[in-house]
PDB file of C-alpha atoms in Angstrom:
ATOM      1  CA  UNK G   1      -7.119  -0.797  23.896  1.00 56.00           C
ATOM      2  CA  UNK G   2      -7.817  -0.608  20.642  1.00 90.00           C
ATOM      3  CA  UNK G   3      -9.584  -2.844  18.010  1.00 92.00           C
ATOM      4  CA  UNK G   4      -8.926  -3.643  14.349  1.00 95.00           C
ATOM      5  CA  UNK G   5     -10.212  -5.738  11.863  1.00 97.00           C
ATOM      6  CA  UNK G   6      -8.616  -8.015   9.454  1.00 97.00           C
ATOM      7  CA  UNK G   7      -8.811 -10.143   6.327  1.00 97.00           C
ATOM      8  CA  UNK G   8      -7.350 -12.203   4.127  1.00 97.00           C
ATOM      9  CA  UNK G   9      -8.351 -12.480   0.232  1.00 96.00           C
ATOM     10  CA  UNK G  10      -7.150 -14.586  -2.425  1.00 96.00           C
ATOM     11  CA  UNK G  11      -5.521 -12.543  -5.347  1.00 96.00           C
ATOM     12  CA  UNK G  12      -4.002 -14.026  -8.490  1.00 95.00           C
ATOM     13  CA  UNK G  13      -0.704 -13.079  -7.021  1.00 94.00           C
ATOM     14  CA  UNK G  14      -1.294 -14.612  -3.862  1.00 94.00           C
ATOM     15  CA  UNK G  15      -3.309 -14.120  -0.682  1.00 97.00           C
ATOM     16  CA  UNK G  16      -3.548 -10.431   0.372  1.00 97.00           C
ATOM     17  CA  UNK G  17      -4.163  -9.438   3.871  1.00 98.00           C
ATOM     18  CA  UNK G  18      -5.572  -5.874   5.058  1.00 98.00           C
ATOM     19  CA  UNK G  19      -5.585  -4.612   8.402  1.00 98.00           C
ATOM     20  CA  UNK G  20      -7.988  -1.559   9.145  1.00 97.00           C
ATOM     21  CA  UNK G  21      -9.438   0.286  11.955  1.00 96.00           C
ATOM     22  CA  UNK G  22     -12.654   0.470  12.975  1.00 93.00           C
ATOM     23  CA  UNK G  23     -13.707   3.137  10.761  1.00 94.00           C
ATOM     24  CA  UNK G  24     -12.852   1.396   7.864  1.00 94.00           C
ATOM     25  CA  UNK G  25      -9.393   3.057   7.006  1.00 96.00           C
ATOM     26  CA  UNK G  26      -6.318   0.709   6.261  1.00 97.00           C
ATOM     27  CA  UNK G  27      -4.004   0.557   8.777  1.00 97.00           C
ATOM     28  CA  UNK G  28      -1.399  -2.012   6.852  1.00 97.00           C
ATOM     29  CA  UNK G  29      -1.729  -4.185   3.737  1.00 98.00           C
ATOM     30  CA  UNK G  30       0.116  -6.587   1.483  1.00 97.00           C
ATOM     31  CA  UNK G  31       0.393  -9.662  -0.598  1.00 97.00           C
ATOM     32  CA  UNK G  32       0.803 -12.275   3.015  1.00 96.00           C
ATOM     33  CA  UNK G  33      -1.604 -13.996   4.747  1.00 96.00           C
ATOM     34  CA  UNK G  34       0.338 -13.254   7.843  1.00 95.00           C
ATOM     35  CA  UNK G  35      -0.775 -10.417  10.333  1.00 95.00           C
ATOM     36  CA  UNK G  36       2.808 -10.668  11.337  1.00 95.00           C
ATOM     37  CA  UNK G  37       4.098  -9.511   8.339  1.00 96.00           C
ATOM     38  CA  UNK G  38       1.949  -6.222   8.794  1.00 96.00           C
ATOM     39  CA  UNK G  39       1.411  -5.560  12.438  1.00 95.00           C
ATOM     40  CA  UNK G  40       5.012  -3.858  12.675  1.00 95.00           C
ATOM     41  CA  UNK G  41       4.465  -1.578   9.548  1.00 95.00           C
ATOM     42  CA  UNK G  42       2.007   0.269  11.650  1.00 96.00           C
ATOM     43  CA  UNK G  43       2.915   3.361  13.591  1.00 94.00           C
ATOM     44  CA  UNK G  44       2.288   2.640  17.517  1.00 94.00           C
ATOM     45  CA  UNK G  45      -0.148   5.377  17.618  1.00 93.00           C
ATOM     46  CA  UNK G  46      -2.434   3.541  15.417  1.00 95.00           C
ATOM     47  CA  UNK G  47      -1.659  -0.227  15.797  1.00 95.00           C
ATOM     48  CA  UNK G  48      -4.337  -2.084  17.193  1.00 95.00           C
ATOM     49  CA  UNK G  49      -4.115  -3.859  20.468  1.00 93.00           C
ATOM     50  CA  UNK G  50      -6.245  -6.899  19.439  1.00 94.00           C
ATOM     51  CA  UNK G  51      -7.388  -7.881  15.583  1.00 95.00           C
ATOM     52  CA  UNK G  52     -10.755  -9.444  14.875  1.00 95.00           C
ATOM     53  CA  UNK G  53     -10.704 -12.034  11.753  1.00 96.00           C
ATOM     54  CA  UNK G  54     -13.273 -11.193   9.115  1.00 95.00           C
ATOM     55  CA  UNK G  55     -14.321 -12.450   6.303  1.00 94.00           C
ATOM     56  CA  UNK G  56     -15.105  -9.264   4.429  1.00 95.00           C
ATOM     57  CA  UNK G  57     -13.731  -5.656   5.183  1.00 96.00           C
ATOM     58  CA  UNK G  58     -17.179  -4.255   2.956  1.00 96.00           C
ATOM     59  CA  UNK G  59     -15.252  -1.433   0.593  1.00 97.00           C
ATOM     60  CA  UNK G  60     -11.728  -2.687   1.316  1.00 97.00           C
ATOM     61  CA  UNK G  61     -12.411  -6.050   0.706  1.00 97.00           C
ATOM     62  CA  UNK G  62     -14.893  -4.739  -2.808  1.00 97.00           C
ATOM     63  CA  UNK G  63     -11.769  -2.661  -4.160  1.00 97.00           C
ATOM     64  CA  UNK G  64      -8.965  -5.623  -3.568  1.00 97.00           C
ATOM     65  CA  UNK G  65     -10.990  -8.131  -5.522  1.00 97.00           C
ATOM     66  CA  UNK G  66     -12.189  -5.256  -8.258  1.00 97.00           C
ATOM     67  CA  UNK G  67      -8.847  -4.026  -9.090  1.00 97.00           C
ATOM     68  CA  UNK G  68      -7.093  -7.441  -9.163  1.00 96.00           C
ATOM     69  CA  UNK G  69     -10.450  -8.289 -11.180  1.00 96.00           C
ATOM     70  CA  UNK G  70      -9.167  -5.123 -13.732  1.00 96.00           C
ATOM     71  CA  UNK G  71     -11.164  -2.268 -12.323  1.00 96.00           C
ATOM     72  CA  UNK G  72      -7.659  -0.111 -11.225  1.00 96.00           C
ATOM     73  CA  UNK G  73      -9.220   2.957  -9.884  1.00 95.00           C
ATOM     74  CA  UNK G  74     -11.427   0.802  -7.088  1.00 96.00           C
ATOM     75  CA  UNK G  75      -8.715   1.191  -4.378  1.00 95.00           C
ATOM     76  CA  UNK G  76      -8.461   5.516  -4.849  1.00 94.00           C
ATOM     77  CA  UNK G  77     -11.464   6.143  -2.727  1.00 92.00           C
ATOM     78  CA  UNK G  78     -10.231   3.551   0.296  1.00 97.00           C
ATOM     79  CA  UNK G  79      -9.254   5.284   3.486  1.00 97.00           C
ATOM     80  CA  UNK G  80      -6.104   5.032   4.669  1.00 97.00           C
ATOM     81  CA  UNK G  81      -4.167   5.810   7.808  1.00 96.00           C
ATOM     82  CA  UNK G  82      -0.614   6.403   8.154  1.00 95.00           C
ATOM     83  CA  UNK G  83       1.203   8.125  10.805  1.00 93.00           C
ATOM     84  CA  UNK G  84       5.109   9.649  10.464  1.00 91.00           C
ATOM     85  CA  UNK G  85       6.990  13.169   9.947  1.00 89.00           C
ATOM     86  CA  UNK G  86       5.559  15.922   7.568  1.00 89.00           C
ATOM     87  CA  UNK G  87       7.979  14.578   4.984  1.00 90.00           C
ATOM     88  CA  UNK G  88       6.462  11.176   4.968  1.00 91.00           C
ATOM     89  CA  UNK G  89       3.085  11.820   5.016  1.00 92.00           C
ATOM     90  CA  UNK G  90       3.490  14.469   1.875  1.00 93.00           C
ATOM     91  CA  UNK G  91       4.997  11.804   0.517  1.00 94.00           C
ATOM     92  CA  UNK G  92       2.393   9.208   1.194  1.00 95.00           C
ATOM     93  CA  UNK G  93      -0.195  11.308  -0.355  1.00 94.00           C
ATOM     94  CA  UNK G  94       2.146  12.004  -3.151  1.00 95.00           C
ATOM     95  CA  UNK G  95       2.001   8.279  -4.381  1.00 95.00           C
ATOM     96  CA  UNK G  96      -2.087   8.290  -4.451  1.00 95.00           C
ATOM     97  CA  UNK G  97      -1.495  10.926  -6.874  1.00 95.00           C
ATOM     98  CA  UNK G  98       0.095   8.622  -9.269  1.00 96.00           C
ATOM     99  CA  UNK G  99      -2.446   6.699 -12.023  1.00 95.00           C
ATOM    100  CA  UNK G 100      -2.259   3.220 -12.793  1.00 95.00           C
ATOM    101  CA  UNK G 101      -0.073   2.929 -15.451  1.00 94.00           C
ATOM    102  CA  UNK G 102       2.533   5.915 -15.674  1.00 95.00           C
ATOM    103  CA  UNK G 103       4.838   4.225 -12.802  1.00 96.00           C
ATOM    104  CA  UNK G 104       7.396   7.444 -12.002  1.00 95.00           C
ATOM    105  CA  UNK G 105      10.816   7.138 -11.203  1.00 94.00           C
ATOM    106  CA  UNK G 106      11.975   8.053  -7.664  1.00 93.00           C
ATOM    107  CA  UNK G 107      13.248  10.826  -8.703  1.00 94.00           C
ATOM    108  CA  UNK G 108       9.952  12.205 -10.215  1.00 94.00           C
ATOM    109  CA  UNK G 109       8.347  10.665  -6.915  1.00 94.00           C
ATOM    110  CA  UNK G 110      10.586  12.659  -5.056  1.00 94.00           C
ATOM    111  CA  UNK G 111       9.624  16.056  -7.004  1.00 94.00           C
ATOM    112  CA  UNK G 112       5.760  14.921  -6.696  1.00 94.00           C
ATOM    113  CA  UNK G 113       6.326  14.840  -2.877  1.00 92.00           C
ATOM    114  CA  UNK G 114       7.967  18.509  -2.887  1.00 92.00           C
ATOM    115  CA  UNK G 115      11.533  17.770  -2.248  1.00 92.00           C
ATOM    116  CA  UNK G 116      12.751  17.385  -5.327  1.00 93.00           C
ATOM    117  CA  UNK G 117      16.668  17.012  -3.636  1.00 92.00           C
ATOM    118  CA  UNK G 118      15.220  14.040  -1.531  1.00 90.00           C
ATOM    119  CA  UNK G 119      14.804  10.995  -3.626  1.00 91.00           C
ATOM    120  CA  UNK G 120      16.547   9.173  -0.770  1.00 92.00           C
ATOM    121  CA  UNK G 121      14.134  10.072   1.329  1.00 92.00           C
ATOM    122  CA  UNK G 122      11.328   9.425  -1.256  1.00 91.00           C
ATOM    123  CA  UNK G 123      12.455   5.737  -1.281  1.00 92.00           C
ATOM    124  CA  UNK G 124      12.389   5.428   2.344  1.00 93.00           C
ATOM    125  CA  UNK G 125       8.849   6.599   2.397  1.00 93.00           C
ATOM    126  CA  UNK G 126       8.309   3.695   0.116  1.00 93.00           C
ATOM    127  CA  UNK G 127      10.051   1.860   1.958  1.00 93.00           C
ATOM    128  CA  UNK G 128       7.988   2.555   4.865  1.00 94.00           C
ATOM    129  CA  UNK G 129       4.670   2.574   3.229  1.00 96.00           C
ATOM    130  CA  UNK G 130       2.629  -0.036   5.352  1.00 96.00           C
ATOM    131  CA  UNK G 131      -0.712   0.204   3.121  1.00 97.00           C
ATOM    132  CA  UNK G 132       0.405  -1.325  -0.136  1.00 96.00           C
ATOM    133  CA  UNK G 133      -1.874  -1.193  -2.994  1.00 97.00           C
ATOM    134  CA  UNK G 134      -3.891   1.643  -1.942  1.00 97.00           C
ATOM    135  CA  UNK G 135      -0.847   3.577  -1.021  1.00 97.00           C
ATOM    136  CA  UNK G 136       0.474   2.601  -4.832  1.00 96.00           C
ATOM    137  CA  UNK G 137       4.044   2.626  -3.687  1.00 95.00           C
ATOM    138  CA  UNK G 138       4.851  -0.447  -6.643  1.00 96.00           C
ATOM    139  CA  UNK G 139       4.505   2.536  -9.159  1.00 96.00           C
ATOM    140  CA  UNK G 140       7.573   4.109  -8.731  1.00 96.00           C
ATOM    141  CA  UNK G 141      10.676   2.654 -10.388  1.00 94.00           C
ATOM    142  CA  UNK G 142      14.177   2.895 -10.965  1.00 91.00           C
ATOM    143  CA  UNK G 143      15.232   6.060 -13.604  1.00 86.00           C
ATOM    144  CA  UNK G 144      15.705   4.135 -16.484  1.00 85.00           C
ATOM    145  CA  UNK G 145      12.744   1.571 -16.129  1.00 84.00           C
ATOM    146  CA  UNK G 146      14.382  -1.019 -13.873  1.00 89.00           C
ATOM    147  CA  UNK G 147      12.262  -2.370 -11.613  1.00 90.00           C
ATOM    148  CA  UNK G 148      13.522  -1.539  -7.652  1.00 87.00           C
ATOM    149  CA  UNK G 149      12.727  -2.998  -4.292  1.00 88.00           C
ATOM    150  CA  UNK G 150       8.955  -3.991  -3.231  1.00 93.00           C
ATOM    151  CA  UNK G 151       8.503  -5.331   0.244  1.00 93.00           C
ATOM    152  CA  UNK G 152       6.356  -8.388  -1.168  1.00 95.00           C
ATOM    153  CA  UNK G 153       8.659  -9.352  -4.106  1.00 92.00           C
ATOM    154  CA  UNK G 154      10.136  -8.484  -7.654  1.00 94.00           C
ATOM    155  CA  UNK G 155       7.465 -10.619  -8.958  1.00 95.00           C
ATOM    156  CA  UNK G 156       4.583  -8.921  -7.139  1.00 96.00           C
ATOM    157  CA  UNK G 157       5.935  -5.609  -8.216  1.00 96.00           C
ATOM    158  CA  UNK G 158       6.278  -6.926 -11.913  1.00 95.00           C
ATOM    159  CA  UNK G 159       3.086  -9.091 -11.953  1.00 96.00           C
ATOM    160  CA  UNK G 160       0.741  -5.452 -10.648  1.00 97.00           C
ATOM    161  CA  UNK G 161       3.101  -3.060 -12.759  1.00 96.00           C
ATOM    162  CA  UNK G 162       1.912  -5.545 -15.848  1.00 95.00           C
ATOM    163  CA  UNK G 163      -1.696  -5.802 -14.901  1.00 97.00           C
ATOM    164  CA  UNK G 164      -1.726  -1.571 -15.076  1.00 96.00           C
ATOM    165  CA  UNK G 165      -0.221  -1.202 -18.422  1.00 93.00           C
TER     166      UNK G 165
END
């Protein structure tokens, strides 16, 4: 049995919930006040068996409210903890490579990760990503500057793409 530790913050966005384990790494994040939005993002290995409700997270909770407070590096240093193939943990790290501000297109993602053939594949590890925001997966768009998919919304995606540039 294992125990992790949640929270919810209010953003400008909306509310933003982080899970994370007991060392302080994020298991799963997002712009939801629902744990049930997040729980099933995490790998099985890692998902915690019972969640305990805090009101701060100490650094997690510090870097949400500094970077939606303009600060944009805050959430680089965060722990995270992620769990799939070699692929999608490349890929993972890939993204926390990215700087606020120069979003890439899936295709550069893809190339970033090391598979420069497998910008399917890069999407799906967006796709997949369950710590959003420190895992900056709403920084890679569409060749061409559209937008693409974002688990919370077009208008999440749009609203932190705007607060980077």
């Amino acid at each position: 049995m294992s125990t992790g530790h949640v929270s919810t913050i209010d953003t400008p966005i909306s509310p933003f919930t982080a899970i994370v384990a007991m060392d302080g790494a994020v298991l799963a994040s997002g712009w939801t006040a629902s744990t049930d939005d997040l729980l099933p993002q995490i790998s099985p290995s890692l998902r915690p068996t019972t969640l305990t409700t805090r009101r701060d997270l100490g650094a997690v909770t510090k870097a949400v409210r500094a970077y939606h407070g303009g600060d944009l590096d805050a959430i680089a240093e965060i722990p995270v903890r992620q769990r799939s193939g070699e692929f999608m943990q490349q890929a993972w790290d890939a993204l926390r490579t990215v700087p606020a501000g120069k979003p890439v297109s899936y295709a550069d993602y893809a190339l970033l990760a090391g598979r420069p053939a497998a910008v399917r594949a890069a999407a799906t590890a967006c796709a997949r990503n369950a710590a959003t925001l420190f895992v900056p997966c709403h920084r890679v768009i569409r060749t061409g500057g559209a937008i693409g998919n974002f688990r919370w919304g077009s208008d999440v995606k749009r609203w932190l793409l705007n607060h980077e540039s």
